[in-house]
Amino acid sequence: VVSEGGTYPYAPETTSDEARSYWMAPPAKTYVALDRDRIFGTYFLKPNQPGLGSHVANAGFMVDPDRQGRGIGRAMVEHALMEAHQIGYRAMQFNLVVRTNVAALALWGKVGFDIVGTLPGAFHHSELGFVDAYVMYKSLDGHR
């Protein structure tokens, strides 16, 4: 997913160790979706900001490209929203949703995220050059 250079800000040449270090660095909690012993999806959940902004969660999701479109992303985001609410977060924010990541934009919209800001040319897409990205936000008040 990272090596494609189309949805995540990590450099395509990021090593597995570097990616693991970022994805699993405290205070993040990391979750995986398994089929037998094979990981086919993962997400992290952490405070979006330290201190006075720590009541807003941030999460990042990855699904094996061969398994995309099968509801795995939706199951993980629903789990993340439930976990975030149980932990005590009041909202969740995605800081960099690339405009060309149509599947993610559609999914985040279906589960109640709103685009609250546009970041012009904020993402250097591997094929398209500089493209816009969005900040997306969802309140967790009343979430079950």
CSV table of C-alpha atoms in Angstrom, one decimal:
chain,number,residue,atom,x,y,z
A,1,VAL,CA,0.0,0.0,0.0
A,2,VAL,CA,2.8,2.4,0.9
A,3,SER,CA,4.9,1.6,-2.1
A,4,GLU,CA,2.2,2.7,-4.5
A,5,GLY,CA,2.6,6.3,-3.4
A,6,GLY,CA,-1.1,7.2,-3.9
A,7,THR,CA,-2.7,7.4,-0.5
A,8,TYR,CA,-0.1,7.6,2.3
A,9,PRO,CA,2.4,10.3,2.9
A,10,TYR,CA,5.2,7.8,3.6
A,11,ALA,CA,7.9,7.7,1.0
A,12,PRO,CA,7.5,4.7,-1.3
A,13,GLU,CA,10.9,3.4,-0.3
A,14,THR,CA,9.9,3.3,3.4
A,15,THR,CA,11.3,0.0,4.9
A,16,SER,CA,9.1,-2.4,6.7
A,17,ASP,CA,10.9,-1.5,10.0
A,18,GLU,CA,10.4,2.2,9.4
A,19,ALA,CA,6.7,1.7,8.7
A,20,ARG,CA,6.2,-0.6,11.7
A,21,SER,CA,8.0,1.9,13.9
A,22,TYR,CA,5.6,4.7,12.8
A,23,TRP,CA,2.5,2.6,12.7
A,24,MET,CA,3.0,1.1,16.2
A,25,ALA,CA,4.8,3.9,18.1
A,26,PRO,CA,3.3,4.7,21.5
A,27,PRO,CA,0.8,6.1,22.3
A,28,ALA,CA,-0.8,4.4,19.3
A,29,LYS,CA,-2.9,1.2,19.8
A,30,THR,CA,-2.5,-1.1,16.7
A,31,TYR,CA,-5.2,-3.5,15.6
A,32,VAL,CA,-5.1,-6.2,12.8
A,33,ALA,CA,-7.6,-8.1,10.8
A,34,LEU,CA,-6.7,-11.7,10.4
A,35,ASP,CA,-7.6,-14.6,8.2
A,36,ARG,CA,-6.1,-17.6,9.9
A,37,ASP,CA,-2.6,-16.4,10.7
A,38,ARG,CA,-2.4,-13.9,7.8
A,39,ILE,CA,-2.8,-10.2,8.4
A,40,PHE,CA,-4.9,-8.6,5.7
A,41,GLY,CA,-5.8,-5.3,7.3
A,42,THR,CA,-4.5,-3.0,10.1
A,43,TYR,CA,-5.3,0.2,11.7
A,44,PHE,CA,-3.8,2.4,14.5
A,45,LEU,CA,-5.7,4.6,16.9
A,46,LYS,CA,-4.0,7.4,18.8
A,47,PRO,CA,-4.6,11.0,20.0
A,48,ASN,CA,-4.6,13.4,17.1
A,49,GLN,CA,-2.7,16.0,19.2
A,50,PRO,CA,-1.0,15.9,22.6
A,51,GLY,CA,-2.3,17.6,25.7
A,52,LEU,CA,-5.3,19.8,25.2
A,53,GLY,CA,-6.1,18.2,21.9
A,54,SER,CA,-5.8,14.6,23.0
A,55,HIS,CA,-9.6,14.2,23.3
A,56,VAL,CA,-9.7,13.9,19.5
A,57,ALA,CA,-8.6,10.6,18.1
A,58,ASN,CA,-6.6,10.0,14.9
A,59,ALA,CA,-6.6,6.7,13.0
A,60,GLY,CA,-4.9,5.3,9.9
A,61,PHE,CA,-6.1,2.2,8.0
A,62,MET,CA,-4.5,-0.2,5.5
A,63,VAL,CA,-6.1,-3.2,3.7
A,64,ASP,CA,-4.3,-5.7,1.5
A,65,PRO,CA,-4.9,-4.6,-2.1
A,66,ASP,CA,-6.1,-8.1,-2.9
A,67,ARG,CA,-8.8,-7.9,-0.2
A,68,GLN,CA,-10.1,-4.3,-0.9
A,69,GLY,CA,-13.8,-3.9,-1.6
A,70,ARG,CA,-14.9,-6.7,0.7
A,71,GLY,CA,-16.0,-4.7,3.7
A,72,ILE,CA,-12.7,-5.0,5.7
A,73,GLY,CA,-12.2,-1.3,5.8
A,74,ARG,CA,-15.7,-0.7,6.9
A,75,ALA,CA,-15.4,-3.3,9.7
A,76,MET,CA,-12.2,-1.8,10.9
A,77,VAL,CA,-13.5,1.8,10.9
A,78,GLU,CA,-16.6,0.7,12.8
A,79,HIS,CA,-14.4,-1.1,15.3
A,80,ALA,CA,-12.1,2.0,15.5
A,81,LEU,CA,-15.1,4.3,16.2
A,82,MET,CA,-16.3,2.0,18.9
A,83,GLU,CA,-12.9,1.6,20.5
A,84,ALA,CA,-12.3,5.4,20.4
A,85,HIS,CA,-15.6,6.1,22.1
A,86,GLN,CA,-14.9,3.4,24.8
A,87,ILE,CA,-11.4,4.9,25.4
A,88,GLY,CA,-13.0,8.3,25.9
A,89,TYR,CA,-12.3,10.2,22.7
A,90,ARG,CA,-14.9,12.8,21.9
A,91,ALA,CA,-14.2,12.8,18.1
A,92,MET,CA,-12.0,11.4,15.4
A,93,GLN,CA,-10.1,13.3,12.8
A,94,PHE,CA,-8.3,12.3,9.6
A,95,ASN,CA,-5.6,14.8,8.8
A,96,LEU,CA,-4.7,13.9,5.2
A,97,VAL,CA,-7.3,12.1,3.1
A,98,VAL,CA,-6.1,12.3,-0.5
A,99,ARG,CA,-8.6,13.6,-3.0
A,100,THR,CA,-7.9,10.7,-5.4
A,101,ASN,CA,-8.6,8.1,-2.7
A,102,VAL,CA,-12.2,7.8,-3.8
A,103,ALA,CA,-12.9,4.5,-1.9
A,104,ALA,CA,-11.7,6.0,1.4
A,105,LEU,CA,-13.7,9.2,0.9
A,106,ALA,CA,-16.8,7.3,0.1
A,107,LEU,CA,-16.4,5.0,3.1
A,108,TRP,CA,-15.6,7.8,5.6
A,109,GLY,CA,-18.7,9.7,4.3
A,110,LYS,CA,-20.9,6.6,4.8
A,111,VAL,CA,-19.8,6.3,8.4
A,112,GLY,CA,-20.5,10.0,9.1
A,113,PHE,CA,-17.2,11.9,8.6
A,114,ASP,CA,-17.4,15.4,7.1
A,115,ILE,CA,-14.8,17.2,5.1
A,116,VAL,CA,-14.0,20.2,7.3
A,117,GLY,CA,-11.0,21.5,5.3
A,118,THR,CA,-9.2,21.3,2.0
A,119,LEU,CA,-5.4,21.4,1.9
A,120,PRO,CA,-4.6,22.5,-1.7
A,121,GLY,CA,-1.8,20.5,-3.2
A,122,ALA,CA,-0.9,18.9,0.1
A,123,PHE,CA,-0.1,15.5,-1.2
A,124,HIS,CA,2.6,14.7,-3.8
A,125,HIS,CA,1.0,11.8,-5.7
A,126,SER,CA,3.4,9.4,-7.3
A,127,GLU,CA,1.6,9.7,-10.7
A,128,LEU,CA,-0.5,12.9,-10.6
A,129,GLY,CA,1.9,15.3,-9.0
A,130,PHE,CA,0.5,17.6,-6.3
A,131,VAL,CA,-3.2,16.9,-5.4
A,132,ASP,CA,-5.5,18.3,-2.8
A,133,ALA,CA,-6.1,16.4,0.5
A,134,TYR,CA,-8.9,16.8,3.0
A,135,VAL,CA,-9.2,17.0,6.7
A,136,MET,CA,-12.2,14.9,7.8
A,137,TYR,CA,-13.9,14.9,11.2
A,138,LYS,CA,-16.6,13.0,13.1
A,139,SER,CA,-18.0,13.7,16.5
A,140,LEU,CA,-18.3,10.6,18.7
A,141,ASP,CA,-20.9,12.0,21.0
A,142,GLY,CA,-23.7,9.4,21.3
A,143,HIS,CA,-21.6,6.8,19.3
A,144,ARG,CA,-22.3,3.2,20.3
